[in-house]
Amino acid sequence: MKKIFFSMIATLAVLLTFPFLIHNKYTDYFNPLLKTEISYAQVPKNTQKYYNVQAVNKLGKKLPYKLNFVGGYDASKEYIAIQHKGQYVKLVDYIAGKQMPME
């Protein structure tokens, strides 16, 4: 009986922690271990769909992952500040190029 109980507890623990080991925009949204941060990126003009965007943090260091998101509102600008939690993009603000951090 104890063996079955511990097996059930171990299985439940694995099922609850497994989603936090996978990083994508869906799991990062629910992950309580990730904090919301602001990063910056240069994006192509004349589009509002951004794929494989390499963002940098406030210190100018590249993020270890790329971001994909749809929903920009000004297709004529090319520098953005991204409020995100891992790969989940929460908010996009367009900024001037001089506000972009350099490495």
CSV table of N, CA and C in Angstrom, one decimal:
chain,number,residue,atom,x,y,z
A,1,MET,N,0.8,-1.2,0.0
A,1,MET,CA,0.0,0.0,0.0
A,1,MET,C,0.9,1.3,0.0
A,2,LYS,N,2.0,1.2,0.8
A,2,LYS,CA,2.9,2.4,0.8
A,2,LYS,C,3.5,2.6,-0.5
A,3,LYS,N,3.9,1.5,-1.2
A,3,LYS,CA,4.5,1.6,-2.4
A,3,LYS,C,3.7,2.3,-3.5
A,4,ILE,N,2.4,1.9,-3.5
A,4,ILE,CA,1.4,2.6,-4.4
A,4,ILE,C,1.3,4.0,-4.1
A,5,PHE,N,1.2,4.4,-2.8
A,5,PHE,CA,1.0,5.8,-2.4
A,5,PHE,C,2.2,6.6,-2.8
A,6,PHE,N,3.4,6.1,-2.6
A,6,PHE,CA,4.6,6.9,-3.0
A,6,PHE,C,4.8,6.9,-4.5
A,7,SER,N,4.3,5.9,-5.2
A,7,SER,CA,4.4,6.0,-6.7
A,7,SER,C,3.4,7.1,-7.2
A,8,MET,N,2.3,7.2,-6.6
A,8,MET,CA,1.3,8.2,-7.0
A,8,MET,C,1.8,9.6,-6.7
A,9,ILE,N,2.5,9.8,-5.5
A,9,ILE,CA,3.0,11.1,-5.2
A,9,ILE,C,4.2,11.4,-6.1
A,10,ALA,N,5.0,10.5,-6.4
A,10,ALA,CA,6.1,10.7,-7.3
A,10,ALA,C,5.6,11.1,-8.7
A,11,THR,N,4.6,10.4,-9.2
A,11,THR,CA,4.0,10.7,-10.5
A,11,THR,C,3.4,12.0,-10.6
A,12,LEU,N,2.7,12.4,-9.5
A,12,LEU,CA,2.1,13.7,-9.4
A,12,LEU,C,3.1,14.8,-9.4
A,13,ALA,N,4.2,14.6,-8.7
A,13,ALA,CA,5.3,15.6,-8.6
A,13,ALA,C,5.9,15.8,-10.0
A,14,VAL,N,6.1,14.7,-10.7
A,14,VAL,CA,6.7,14.8,-12.0
A,14,VAL,C,5.8,15.5,-13.0
A,15,LEU,N,4.5,15.2,-12.9
A,15,LEU,CA,3.5,15.9,-13.8
A,15,LEU,C,3.4,17.4,-13.5
A,16,LEU,N,3.5,17.7,-12.2
A,16,LEU,CA,3.4,19.2,-11.9
A,16,LEU,C,4.7,20.0,-12.2
A,17,THR,N,5.8,19.4,-12.2
A,17,THR,CA,7.1,20.1,-12.4
A,17,THR,C,7.5,20.1,-13.9
A,18,PHE,N,7.0,19.1,-14.7
A,18,PHE,CA,7.4,18.9,-16.1
A,18,PHE,C,7.1,20.2,-16.9
A,19,PRO,N,5.9,20.7,-16.8
A,19,PRO,CA,5.6,21.9,-17.6
A,19,PRO,C,6.5,23.1,-17.4
A,20,PHE,N,7.1,23.2,-16.2
A,20,PHE,CA,8.0,24.3,-16.0
A,20,PHE,C,9.4,24.1,-16.5
A,21,LEU,N,9.7,22.9,-17.0
A,21,LEU,CA,11.0,22.6,-17.6
A,21,LEU,C,11.0,22.9,-19.1
A,22,ILE,N,9.8,23.0,-19.7
A,22,ILE,CA,9.6,23.3,-21.1
A,22,ILE,C,9.4,24.8,-21.2
A,23,HIS,N,10.1,25.5,-22.1
A,23,HIS,CA,10.0,26.9,-22.2
A,23,HIS,C,9.4,27.2,-23.6
A,24,ASN,N,8.2,27.7,-23.6
A,24,ASN,CA,7.6,28.3,-24.8
A,24,ASN,C,6.6,29.4,-24.3
A,25,LYS,N,5.9,30.1,-25.2
A,25,LYS,CA,5.1,31.2,-24.7
A,25,LYS,C,3.9,30.7,-23.9
A,26,TYR,N,3.5,29.5,-24.0
A,26,TYR,CA,2.3,29.0,-23.3
A,26,TYR,C,2.7,28.6,-21.9
A,27,THR,N,3.8,27.9,-21.7
A,27,THR,CA,4.2,27.5,-20.3
A,27,THR,C,4.8,28.6,-19.6
A,28,ASP,N,5.5,29.6,-20.3
A,28,ASP,CA,6.0,30.7,-19.6
A,28,ASP,C,5.0,31.6,-19.0
A,29,TYR,N,3.8,31.7,-19.6
A,29,TYR,CA,2.7,32.5,-19.1
A,29,TYR,C,2.3,32.1,-17.7
A,30,PHE,N,2.3,30.8,-17.5
A,30,PHE,CA,1.8,30.2,-16.2
A,30,PHE,C,2.9,30.0,-15.2
A,31,ASN,N,4.2,30.1,-15.6
A,31,ASN,CA,5.3,29.7,-14.7
A,31,ASN,C,5.5,30.8,-13.6
A,32,PRO,N,5.3,30.5,-12.4
A,32,PRO,CA,5.4,31.5,-11.3
A,32,PRO,C,6.9,31.7,-11.0
A,33,LEU,N,7.8,31.0,-11.5
A,33,LEU,CA,9.2,31.1,-11.2
A,33,LEU,C,9.9,32.2,-12.1
A,34,LEU,N,9.2,32.6,-13.2
A,34,LEU,CA,9.7,33.6,-14.1
A,34,LEU,C,9.2,34.9,-13.7
A,35,LYS,N,10.1,36.0,-13.8
A,35,LYS,CA,9.6,37.3,-13.5
A,35,LYS,C,9.4,38.1,-14.9
A,36,THR,N,8.6,39.1,-14.8
A,36,THR,CA,8.4,39.9,-16.0
A,36,THR,C,9.5,40.9,-16.1
A,37,GLU,N,10.1,41.0,-17.3
A,37,GLU,CA,11.2,41.9,-17.6
A,37,GLU,C,11.0,42.6,-18.9
A,38,ILE,N,11.8,43.7,-19.1
A,38,ILE,CA,11.8,44.5,-20.3
A,38,ILE,C,13.0,44.3,-21.1
A,39,SER,N,12.9,44.0,-22.3
A,39,SER,CA,14.0,43.8,-23.2
A,39,SER,C,13.8,44.7,-24.4
A,40,TYR,N,14.8,44.8,-25.3
A,40,TYR,CA,14.7,45.7,-26.4
A,40,TYR,C,15.2,45.0,-27.7
A,41,ALA,N,14.6,45.4,-28.8
A,41,ALA,CA,15.0,44.7,-30.1
A,41,ALA,C,14.8,45.7,-31.2
A,42,GLN,N,15.5,45.4,-32.3
A,42,GLN,CA,15.3,46.0,-33.6
A,42,GLN,C,14.5,45.1,-34.5
A,43,VAL,N,13.4,45.5,-35.0
A,43,VAL,CA,12.5,44.7,-35.8
A,43,VAL,C,12.3,45.2,-37.2
A,44,PRO,N,12.0,44.4,-38.2
A,44,PRO,CA,11.8,44.9,-39.6
A,44,PRO,C,10.6,45.9,-39.7
A,45,LYS,N,10.7,46.8,-40.6
A,45,LYS,CA,9.7,47.8,-40.8
A,45,LYS,C,8.6,47.1,-41.7
A,46,ASN,N,7.4,47.8,-41.8
A,46,ASN,CA,6.3,47.4,-42.7
A,46,ASN,C,5.7,46.1,-42.4
A,47,THR,N,5.7,45.7,-41.1
A,47,THR,CA,5.0,44.5,-40.7
A,47,THR,C,4.6,44.6,-39.3
A,48,GLN,N,3.6,43.8,-38.9
A,48,GLN,CA,3.2,43.8,-37.5
A,48,GLN,C,3.3,42.3,-37.0
A,49,LYS,N,3.9,41.5,-37.7
A,49,LYS,CA,4.1,40.1,-37.3
A,49,LYS,C,5.6,39.9,-37.2
A,50,TYR,N,6.1,39.6,-36.0
A,50,TYR,CA,7.5,39.5,-35.7
A,50,TYR,C,7.9,38.0,-35.4
A,51,TYR,N,8.8,37.5,-36.1
A,51,TYR,CA,9.3,36.1,-35.8
A,51,TYR,C,10.8,36.1,-35.6
A,52,ASN,N,11.2,35.2,-34.7
A,52,ASN,CA,12.6,35.1,-34.4
A,52,ASN,C,13.3,36.4,-34.1
A,53,VAL,N,12.7,37.2,-33.2
A,53,VAL,CA,13.3,38.5,-32.8
A,53,VAL,C,14.3,38.2,-31.7
A,54,GLN,N,15.6,38.7,-32.0
A,54,GLN,CA,16.6,38.6,-31.0
A,54,GLN,C,16.6,39.8,-30.2
A,55,ALA,N,16.2,39.7,-28.9
A,55,ALA,CA,16.1,40.8,-28.0
A,55,ALA,C,17.4,40.9,-27.1
A,56,VAL,N,17.6,42.1,-26.6
A,56,VAL,CA,18.7,42.3,-25.6
A,56,VAL,C,18.1,42.8,-24.3
A,57,ASN,N,18.8,42.6,-23.2
A,57,ASN,CA,18.3,43.1,-21.9
A,57,ASN,C,18.8,44.5,-21.7
A,58,LYS,N,18.6,45.1,-20.6
A,58,LYS,CA,19.0,46.5,-20.3
A,58,LYS,C,20.5,46.7,-20.4
A,59,LEU,N,21.3,45.6,-20.2
A,59,LEU,CA,22.8,45.7,-20.3
A,59,LEU,C,23.3,45.5,-21.7
A,60,GLY,N,22.4,45.2,-22.6
A,60,GLY,CA,22.8,45.0,-24.0
A,60,GLY,C,23.2,43.6,-24.3
A,61,LYS,N,23.0,42.6,-23.4
A,61,LYS,CA,23.3,41.2,-23.6
A,61,LYS,C,22.1,40.5,-24.3
A,62,LYS,N,22.5,39.7,-25.3
A,62,LYS,CA,21.4,39.0,-26.0
A,62,LYS,C,20.7,38.0,-25.1
A,63,LEU,N,19.4,37.8,-25.3
A,63,LEU,CA,18.6,36.8,-24.6
A,63,LEU,C,19.0,35.4,-25.2
A,64,PRO,N,18.9,34.4,-24.4
A,64,PRO,CA,19.3,33.0,-24.9
A,64,PRO,C,18.2,32.4,-25.8
A,65,TYR,N,17.1,33.1,-26.0
A,65,TYR,CA,16.0,32.6,-26.8
A,65,TYR,C,15.5,33.7,-27.7
A,66,LYS,N,14.8,33.4,-28.7
A,66,LYS,CA,14.2,34.4,-29.6
A,66,LYS,C,12.7,34.5,-29.4
A,67,LEU,N,12.1,35.6,-29.7
A,67,LEU,CA,10.7,35.9,-29.4
A,67,LEU,C,9.9,35.9,-30.7
A,68,ASN,N,8.7,35.4,-30.7
A,68,ASN,CA,7.7,35.4,-31.8
A,68,ASN,C,6.5,36.0,-31.3
A,69,PHE,N,6.0,37.0,-32.0
A,69,PHE,CA,4.7,37.7,-31.5
A,69,PHE,C,4.1,38.4,-32.7
A,70,VAL,N,2.8,38.6,-32.6
A,70,VAL,CA,2.0,39.3,-33.6
A,70,VAL,C,1.3,40.4,-32.8
A,71,GLY,N,1.1,41.6,-33.4
A,71,GLY,CA,0.3,42.6,-32.8
A,71,GLY,C,1.0,43.9,-32.6
A,72,GLY,N,2.0,44.2,-33.3
A,72,GLY,CA,2.5,45.6,-33.3
A,72,GLY,C,1.5,46.5,-33.9
A,73,TYR,N,1.6,47.8,-33.5
A,73,TYR,CA,0.6,48.7,-33.9
A,73,TYR,C,1.1,49.8,-34.9
A,74,ASP,N,2.4,49.9,-35.0
A,74,ASP,CA,3.0,50.9,-35.9
A,74,ASP,C,4.1,50.2,-36.8
A,75,ALA,N,3.7,50.0,-38.0
A,75,ALA,CA,4.5,49.2,-38.9
A,75,ALA,C,5.7,50.1,-39.4
A,76,SER,N,5.7,51.4,-39.2
A,76,SER,CA,6.7,52.2,-39.7
A,76,SER,C,7.9,52.4,-38.8
A,77,LYS,N,7.9,51.9,-37.6
A,77,LYS,CA,9.0,52.0,-36.6
A,77,LYS,C,9.7,50.7,-36.5
A,78,GLU,N,11.0,50.8,-36.1
A,78,GLU,CA,11.8,49.6,-36.0
A,78,GLU,C,12.5,49.2,-34.7
A,79,TYR,N,12.3,50.0,-33.7
A,79,TYR,CA,12.9,49.7,-32.4
A,79,TYR,C,11.7,49.6,-31.4
A,80,ILE,N,11.8,48.5,-30.6
A,80,ILE,CA,10.8,48.2,-29.6
A,80,ILE,C,11.3,47.9,-28.2
A,81,ALA,N,10.5,48.2,-27.2
A,81,ALA,CA,10.7,47.7,-25.9
A,81,ALA,C,9.7,46.6,-25.6
A,82,ILE,N,10.1,45.5,-25.2
A,82,ILE,CA,9.2,44.3,-25.0
A,82,ILE,C,9.1,44.0,-23.6
A,83,GLN,N,7.9,44.0,-23.1
A,83,GLN,CA,7.6,43.5,-21.7
A,83,GLN,C,7.2,42.1,-21.8
A,84,HIS,N,8.0,41.2,-21.2
A,84,HIS,CA,7.8,39.7,-21.4
A,84,HIS,C,8.1,39.0,-20.2
A,85,LYS,N,7.6,37.8,-20.1
A,85,LYS,CA,7.9,36.8,-19.1
A,85,LYS,C,8.3,35.6,-19.8
A,86,GLY,N,9.7,35.4,-19.9
A,86,GLY,CA,10.2,34.3,-20.7
A,86,GLY,C,9.9,34.6,-22.1
A,87,GLN,N,9.3,33.6,-22.8
A,87,GLN,CA,8.9,33.8,-24.2
A,87,GLN,C,7.5,34.3,-24.4
A,88,TYR,N,6.8,34.5,-23.3
A,88,TYR,CA,5.4,35.1,-23.4
A,88,TYR,C,5.5,36.6,-23.5
A,89,VAL,N,5.1,37.2,-24.6
A,89,VAL,CA,5.2,38.6,-24.8
A,89,VAL,C,3.9,39.3,-24.3
A,90,LYS,N,4.0,40.2,-23.3
A,90,LYS,CA,2.9,40.8,-22.7
A,90,LYS,C,2.5,42.1,-23.4
A,91,LEU,N,3.6,42.9,-23.7
A,91,LEU,CA,3.3,44.3,-24.2
A,91,LEU,C,4.5,44.7,-25.1
A,92,VAL,N,4.2,45.4,-26.1
A,92,VAL,CA,5.2,46.0,-27.0
A,92,VAL,C,5.0,47.5,-27.1
A,93,ASP,N,6.1,48.2,-26.9
A,93,ASP,CA,6.1,49.7,-27.0
A,93,ASP,C,7.2,50.0,-28.0
A,94,TYR,N,6.9,51.0,-28.9
A,94,TYR,CA,7.8,51.4,-29.9
A,94,TYR,C,8.6,52.6,-29.3
A,95,ILE,N,9.9,52.5,-29.5
A,95,ILE,CA,10.8,53.5,-28.9
A,95,ILE,C,11.8,54.1,-30.0
A,96,ALA,N,12.5,55.2,-29.6
A,96,ALA,CA,13.5,55.8,-30.5
A,96,ALA,C,14.7,54.9,-30.5
A,97,GLY,N,15.5,54.9,-31.5
A,97,GLY,CA,16.7,54.1,-31.6
A,97,GLY,C,17.7,54.4,-30.6
A,98,LYS,N,17.7,55.7,-30.1
A,98,LYS,CA,18.7,56.1,-29.1
A,98,LYS,C,18.4,55.6,-27.7
A,99,GLN,N,17.2,55.1,-27.5
A,99,GLN,CA,16.8,54.5,-26.2
A,99,GLN,C,17.2,53.0,-26.1
A,100,MET,N,17.7,52.5,-27.2
A,100,MET,CA,18.1,51.1,-27.3
A,100,MET,C,19.4,50.9,-26.5
A,101,PRO,N,19.5,49.9,-25.6
A,101,PRO,CA,20.8,49.7,-24.9
A,101,PRO,C,21.8,49.1,-25.8
A,102,MET,N,23.1,49.5,-25.7
A,102,MET,CA,24.2,48.9,-26.5
A,102,MET,C,25.1,48.1,-25.6
A,103,GLU,N,25.7,47.1,-26.2
A,103,GLU,CA,26.6,46.3,-25.5
A,103,GLU,C,28.0,46.9,-25.4
